[in-house]
């Protein structure tokens, strides 16, 4: 599979089989994460690989509470949307419901942590939400998602557990000032797994020379 094919078919896969992920496969996925760029090449992220059942059960409890709240809000939001949009949202929400119900059975959760003190955050002083710090973390996450795609593993980037970072910190012995950026459940897909994605195209998202001007 070439890189374009992997990117074009990397969709969220939330229905995962409980079968274990072979150590060599997991190792390749984690190695792909280490190849990502980071500001100053500092690599201010770490991953805690969670496979123990009790830990996954504790994470599952935390996740389910947040997912239920999110899904309820989202279902209300799309209740009056056109049929196609509502159907698409409902498909996503049903897959999310499945993940939330089976979070403890997912074979591996990758808990992505970062150290805010080891990052040069060039937009930290601006009067808006800061995003630059994330640029030293999420490329590694994207690398591991792509590696999962190539390995035939389902995966999805989740961030709901960041809301209860204190609980996750205690559970996994994450020291201060390390914080959490994502949890990526991975496992072999129950259904078709990765496949075609629906995204806005270049014409909608990219400008030429000036904001709002069509790209030649
Ligand atoms: C920043 C971010 C946070 C996300 N958080 C969650 C999450 O907590 N739970 C979840 O099921 N999916 C989560 N997702 C997955 C998105 O819902 C998914 O990528 C999007 O709906 C597109 O779906 P598709 O890739 O299947 O087309 C997140 C994705 C991103 C990029």
Tab-separated table of C-alpha atoms and ligand atoms in Angstrom:
chain	number	residue	atom	x	y	z
A	1	UNK	CA	0.000	0.000	0.000
A	2	UNK	CA	1.416	3.402	-0.920
A	3	UNK	CA	1.212	6.406	1.397
A	4	UNK	CA	-1.613	8.070	-0.589
A	5	UNK	CA	-3.758	4.950	-0.438
A	6	UNK	CA	-3.190	4.690	3.315
A	7	UNK	CA	-4.161	8.343	3.877
A	8	UNK	CA	-7.188	8.117	1.553
A	9	UNK	CA	-8.637	5.137	3.413
A	10	UNK	CA	-7.698	6.000	7.000
A	11	UNK	CA	-11.127	6.348	8.513
A	12	UNK	CA	-12.182	5.973	12.119
A	13	UNK	CA	-12.638	2.282	12.952
A	14	UNK	CA	-14.488	1.906	16.246
A	15	UNK	CA	-15.649	-1.706	16.090
A	16	UNK	CA	-12.597	-3.732	17.057
A	17	UNK	CA	-12.115	-7.426	17.742
A	18	UNK	CA	-10.658	-8.395	21.138
A	19	UNK	CA	-7.947	-10.549	19.499
A	20	UNK	CA	-4.456	-9.551	20.657
A	21	UNK	CA	-2.168	-7.462	18.496
A	22	UNK	CA	1.124	-9.318	17.920
A	23	UNK	CA	4.057	-7.658	19.704
A	24	UNK	CA	6.032	-7.241	16.462
A	25	UNK	CA	3.109	-5.449	14.780
A	26	UNK	CA	2.606	-3.152	17.761
A	27	UNK	CA	6.325	-2.416	17.784
A	28	UNK	CA	6.225	-1.320	14.118
A	29	UNK	CA	3.258	0.962	14.814
A	30	UNK	CA	5.042	2.558	17.782
A	31	UNK	CA	8.233	2.956	15.782
A	32	UNK	CA	6.279	4.860	13.110
A	33	UNK	CA	5.224	7.307	15.833
A	34	UNK	CA	8.860	7.965	16.743
A	35	UNK	CA	9.596	9.066	13.146
A	36	UNK	CA	7.288	12.087	13.395
A	37	UNK	CA	8.681	15.619	13.440
A	38	UNK	CA	8.550	17.652	16.662
A	39	UNK	CA	9.592	21.237	17.439
A	40	UNK	CA	13.384	21.279	17.910
A	41	UNK	CA	13.307	17.473	17.517
A	42	UNK	CA	12.652	17.296	21.262
A	43	UNK	CA	9.994	14.540	21.003
A	44	UNK	CA	8.020	15.846	23.996
A	45	UNK	CA	5.564	12.952	23.918
A	46	UNK	CA	5.366	9.510	25.471
A	47	UNK	CA	2.930	6.661	24.937
A	48	UNK	CA	1.630	4.367	27.656
A	49	UNK	CA	0.581	1.055	26.092
A	50	UNK	CA	-2.378	-0.294	28.049
A	51	UNK	CA	-3.339	-3.957	27.654
A	52	UNK	CA	-4.173	-5.042	31.221
A	53	UNK	CA	-7.845	-5.787	31.675
A	54	UNK	CA	-8.323	-3.956	34.984
A	55	UNK	CA	-6.764	-0.784	33.634
A	56	UNK	CA	-8.856	-0.973	30.466
A	57	UNK	CA	-11.993	-1.477	32.575
A	58	UNK	CA	-11.185	1.668	34.551
A	59	UNK	CA	-10.542	3.623	31.335
A	60	UNK	CA	-13.759	2.212	29.856
A	61	UNK	CA	-15.811	3.522	32.757
A	62	UNK	CA	-14.348	6.999	32.356
A	63	UNK	CA	-14.770	6.910	28.572
A	64	UNK	CA	-18.364	5.649	28.557
A	65	UNK	CA	-19.575	8.473	30.790
A	66	UNK	CA	-18.051	11.077	28.472
A	67	UNK	CA	-19.156	9.352	25.282
A	68	UNK	CA	-22.769	9.122	26.495
A	69	UNK	CA	-22.827	12.845	27.197
A	70	UNK	CA	-21.205	13.674	23.853
A	71	UNK	CA	-23.466	11.328	21.859
A	72	UNK	CA	-26.629	12.635	23.520
A	73	UNK	CA	-25.653	16.211	22.671
A	74	UNK	CA	-24.700	15.304	19.113
A	75	UNK	CA	-27.943	13.406	18.491
A	76	UNK	CA	-29.885	16.468	19.647
A	77	UNK	CA	-27.757	18.675	17.398
A	78	UNK	CA	-28.451	16.663	14.242
A	79	UNK	CA	-32.104	15.896	15.051
A	80	UNK	CA	-33.303	18.589	12.649
A	81	UNK	CA	-30.545	18.164	10.033
A	82	UNK	CA	-31.317	16.854	6.514
A	83	UNK	CA	-31.752	13.072	6.298
A	84	UNK	CA	-28.362	12.371	4.722
A	85	UNK	CA	-26.456	14.359	7.350
A	86	UNK	CA	-28.475	12.785	10.145
A	87	UNK	CA	-27.931	9.279	8.772
A	88	UNK	CA	-24.180	9.878	8.484
A	89	UNK	CA	-24.029	11.222	12.040
A	90	UNK	CA	-26.124	8.322	13.328
A	91	UNK	CA	-23.774	5.787	11.691
A	92	UNK	CA	-20.819	7.451	13.405
A	93	UNK	CA	-22.658	7.615	16.736
A	94	UNK	CA	-23.663	3.948	16.593
A	95	UNK	CA	-20.038	2.985	15.966
A	96	UNK	CA	-19.056	5.255	18.856
A	97	UNK	CA	-21.679	3.633	21.085
A	98	UNK	CA	-20.125	0.275	20.216
A	99	UNK	CA	-16.632	1.472	21.098
A	100	UNK	CA	-17.837	2.939	24.385
A	101	UNK	CA	-19.570	-0.337	25.303
A	102	UNK	CA	-16.546	-2.452	24.343
A	103	UNK	CA	-13.719	-0.128	25.424
A	104	UNK	CA	-12.438	-2.652	27.977
A	105	UNK	CA	-12.287	-5.427	25.349
A	106	UNK	CA	-10.170	-3.463	22.874
A	107	UNK	CA	-6.810	-5.272	22.907
A	108	UNK	CA	-4.596	-2.178	23.113
A	109	UNK	CA	-5.112	1.431	24.105
A	110	UNK	CA	-2.285	3.823	23.321
A	111	UNK	CA	-2.393	6.698	25.792
A	112	UNK	CA	-0.493	9.609	24.280
A	113	UNK	CA	1.078	11.994	26.794
A	114	UNK	CA	3.052	15.195	26.344
A	115	UNK	CA	5.254	17.518	28.376
A	116	UNK	CA	4.180	21.165	27.996
A	117	UNK	CA	7.475	22.299	29.537
A	118	UNK	CA	9.495	20.774	26.710
A	119	UNK	CA	7.736	22.540	23.897
A	120	UNK	CA	8.381	25.906	22.246
A	121	UNK	CA	4.784	27.080	21.890
A	122	UNK	CA	5.076	30.077	19.584
A	123	UNK	CA	1.418	31.088	19.817
A	124	UNK	CA	1.118	30.781	23.600
A	125	UNK	CA	0.904	34.553	24.162
A	126	UNK	CA	-1.725	35.239	21.506
A	127	UNK	CA	-5.269	36.144	22.621
A	128	UNK	CA	-6.755	32.952	21.208
A	129	UNK	CA	-6.597	29.265	21.929
A	130	UNK	CA	-3.049	27.943	21.495
A	131	UNK	CA	-2.541	25.117	18.982
A	132	UNK	CA	1.191	25.084	18.219
A	133	UNK	CA	2.034	22.739	21.107
A	134	UNK	CA	-0.164	20.106	19.504
A	135	UNK	CA	2.017	20.234	16.405
A	136	UNK	CA	4.743	18.402	18.359
A	137	UNK	CA	2.366	15.603	19.324
A	138	UNK	CA	-0.292	14.885	16.733
A	139	UNK	CA	2.061	14.193	13.807
A	140	UNK	CA	3.268	11.210	15.884
A	141	UNK	CA	-0.348	10.193	16.437
A	142	UNK	CA	-1.076	10.469	12.711
A	143	UNK	CA	2.012	8.358	11.961
A	144	UNK	CA	0.798	5.601	14.224
A	145	UNK	CA	-2.710	5.768	12.771
A	146	UNK	CA	-1.252	5.394	9.275
A	147	UNK	CA	0.943	2.526	10.440
A	148	UNK	CA	-2.174	0.817	11.854
A	149	UNK	CA	-3.844	1.288	8.473
A	150	UNK	CA	-0.919	-0.373	6.703
A	151	UNK	CA	-0.915	-3.222	9.251
A	152	UNK	CA	-4.650	-3.850	8.760
A	153	UNK	CA	-5.394	-2.690	12.308
A	154	UNK	CA	-8.458	-0.600	13.051
A	155	UNK	CA	-7.934	2.537	15.122
A	156	UNK	CA	-9.456	5.875	16.012
A	157	UNK	CA	-8.011	9.027	17.523
A	158	UNK	CA	-9.997	9.832	20.672
A	159	UNK	CA	-9.711	12.805	22.995
A	160	UNK	CA	-12.693	12.459	25.323
A	161	UNK	CA	-10.509	11.058	28.118
A	162	UNK	CA	-8.507	14.307	28.178
A	163	UNK	CA	-11.514	15.764	30.004
A	164	UNK	CA	-10.706	13.547	32.981
A	165	UNK	CA	-6.932	13.814	32.770
A	166	UNK	CA	-6.562	13.746	36.573
A	167	UNK	CA	-8.197	10.304	36.753
A	168	UNK	CA	-6.094	8.954	33.872
A	169	UNK	CA	-2.957	10.416	35.476
A	170	UNK	CA	-3.661	8.589	38.743
A	171	UNK	CA	-4.546	5.340	36.991
A	172	UNK	CA	-1.386	5.259	34.857
A	173	UNK	CA	1.076	6.957	37.261
A	174	UNK	CA	1.652	9.817	34.815
A	175	UNK	CA	3.881	12.339	36.636
A	176	UNK	CA	3.459	16.115	36.599
A	177	UNK	CA	3.831	18.093	34.351
A	178	UNK	CA	3.093	15.386	31.774
A	179	UNK	CA	-0.431	15.602	30.393
A	180	UNK	CA	-2.677	13.621	28.055
A	181	UNK	CA	-3.290	14.382	24.383
A	182	UNK	CA	-5.196	11.371	23.067
A	183	UNK	CA	-6.082	7.747	23.557
A	184	UNK	CA	-5.937	5.540	20.461
A	185	UNK	CA	-7.760	2.212	20.747
A	186	UNK	CA	-6.300	-0.268	18.267
A	187	UNK	CA	-7.276	-3.791	17.244
A	188	UNK	CA	-8.288	-5.856	14.241
A	189	UNK	CA	-11.551	-4.617	12.695
A	190	UNK	CA	-14.786	-6.457	13.412
A	191	UNK	CA	-16.355	-5.384	10.103
A	192	UNK	CA	-14.784	-3.934	6.955
A	193	UNK	CA	-12.415	-1.664	8.828
A	194	UNK	CA	-10.759	1.160	6.963
A	195	UNK	CA	-12.138	2.312	3.634
A	196	UNK	CA	-13.395	5.321	1.687
A	197	UNK	CA	-13.651	8.578	3.604
A	198	UNK	CA	-15.863	11.606	3.130
A	199	UNK	CA	-13.990	14.929	3.183
A	200	UNK	CA	-14.279	18.393	1.642
A	201	UNK	CA	-11.861	18.774	-1.260
A	202	UNK	CA	-8.956	21.062	-2.179
A	203	UNK	CA	-11.271	23.644	-3.830
A	204	UNK	CA	-13.106	24.168	-0.550
A	205	UNK	CA	-10.116	24.149	1.789
A	206	UNK	CA	-7.190	25.688	-0.060
A	207	UNK	CA	-6.687	29.241	-1.367
A	208	UNK	CA	-4.143	30.664	-3.795
A	209	UNK	CA	-1.962	33.616	-2.775
A	210	UNK	CA	-4.681	35.372	-0.718
A	211	UNK	CA	-7.377	34.187	1.669
A	212	UNK	CA	-10.544	33.360	-0.220
A	213	UNK	CA	-8.936	33.409	-3.681
A	214	UNK	CA	-9.320	30.257	-5.760
A	215	UNK	CA	-6.137	28.253	-6.278
A	216	UNK	CA	-5.027	28.461	-9.928
B	1	LIG	C1	-9.067	15.880	17.574
B	1	LIG	C2	-9.943	14.675	17.378
B	1	LIG	C3	-10.640	14.166	18.452
B	1	LIG	C4	-11.453	13.040	18.298
B	1	LIG	N1	-12.067	12.492	19.401
B	1	LIG	C5	-12.806	11.369	19.247
B	1	LIG	C6	-13.346	10.706	20.385
B	1	LIG	O1	-13.137	11.095	21.536
B	1	LIG	N2	-14.103	9.600	20.170
B	1	LIG	C7	-14.323	9.097	18.916
B	1	LIG	O2	-15.014	8.077	18.792
B	1	LIG	N3	-13.806	9.688	17.829
B	1	LIG	C8	-13.036	10.798	17.957
B	1	LIG	N4	-12.446	11.372	16.858
B	1	LIG	C9	-12.649	10.776	15.526
B	1	LIG	C10	-13.505	11.671	14.632
B	1	LIG	O3	-14.820	11.654	15.081
B	1	LIG	C11	-13.390	11.172	13.189
B	1	LIG	O4	-12.049	11.276	12.777
B	1	LIG	C12	-14.279	11.970	12.248
B	1	LIG	O5	-15.610	11.817	12.597
B	1	LIG	C13	-14.088	11.515	10.819
B	1	LIG	O6	-14.466	10.167	10.715
B	1	LIG	P1	-13.908	9.244	9.553
B	1	LIG	O7	-12.420	9.297	9.666
B	1	LIG	O8	-14.466	7.874	9.837
B	1	LIG	O9	-14.381	9.814	8.267
B	1	LIG	C14	-11.607	12.462	17.012
B	1	LIG	C15	-10.864	12.962	15.930
B	1	LIG	C16	-10.025	14.039	16.116
B	1	LIG	C17	-9.207	14.520	14.932
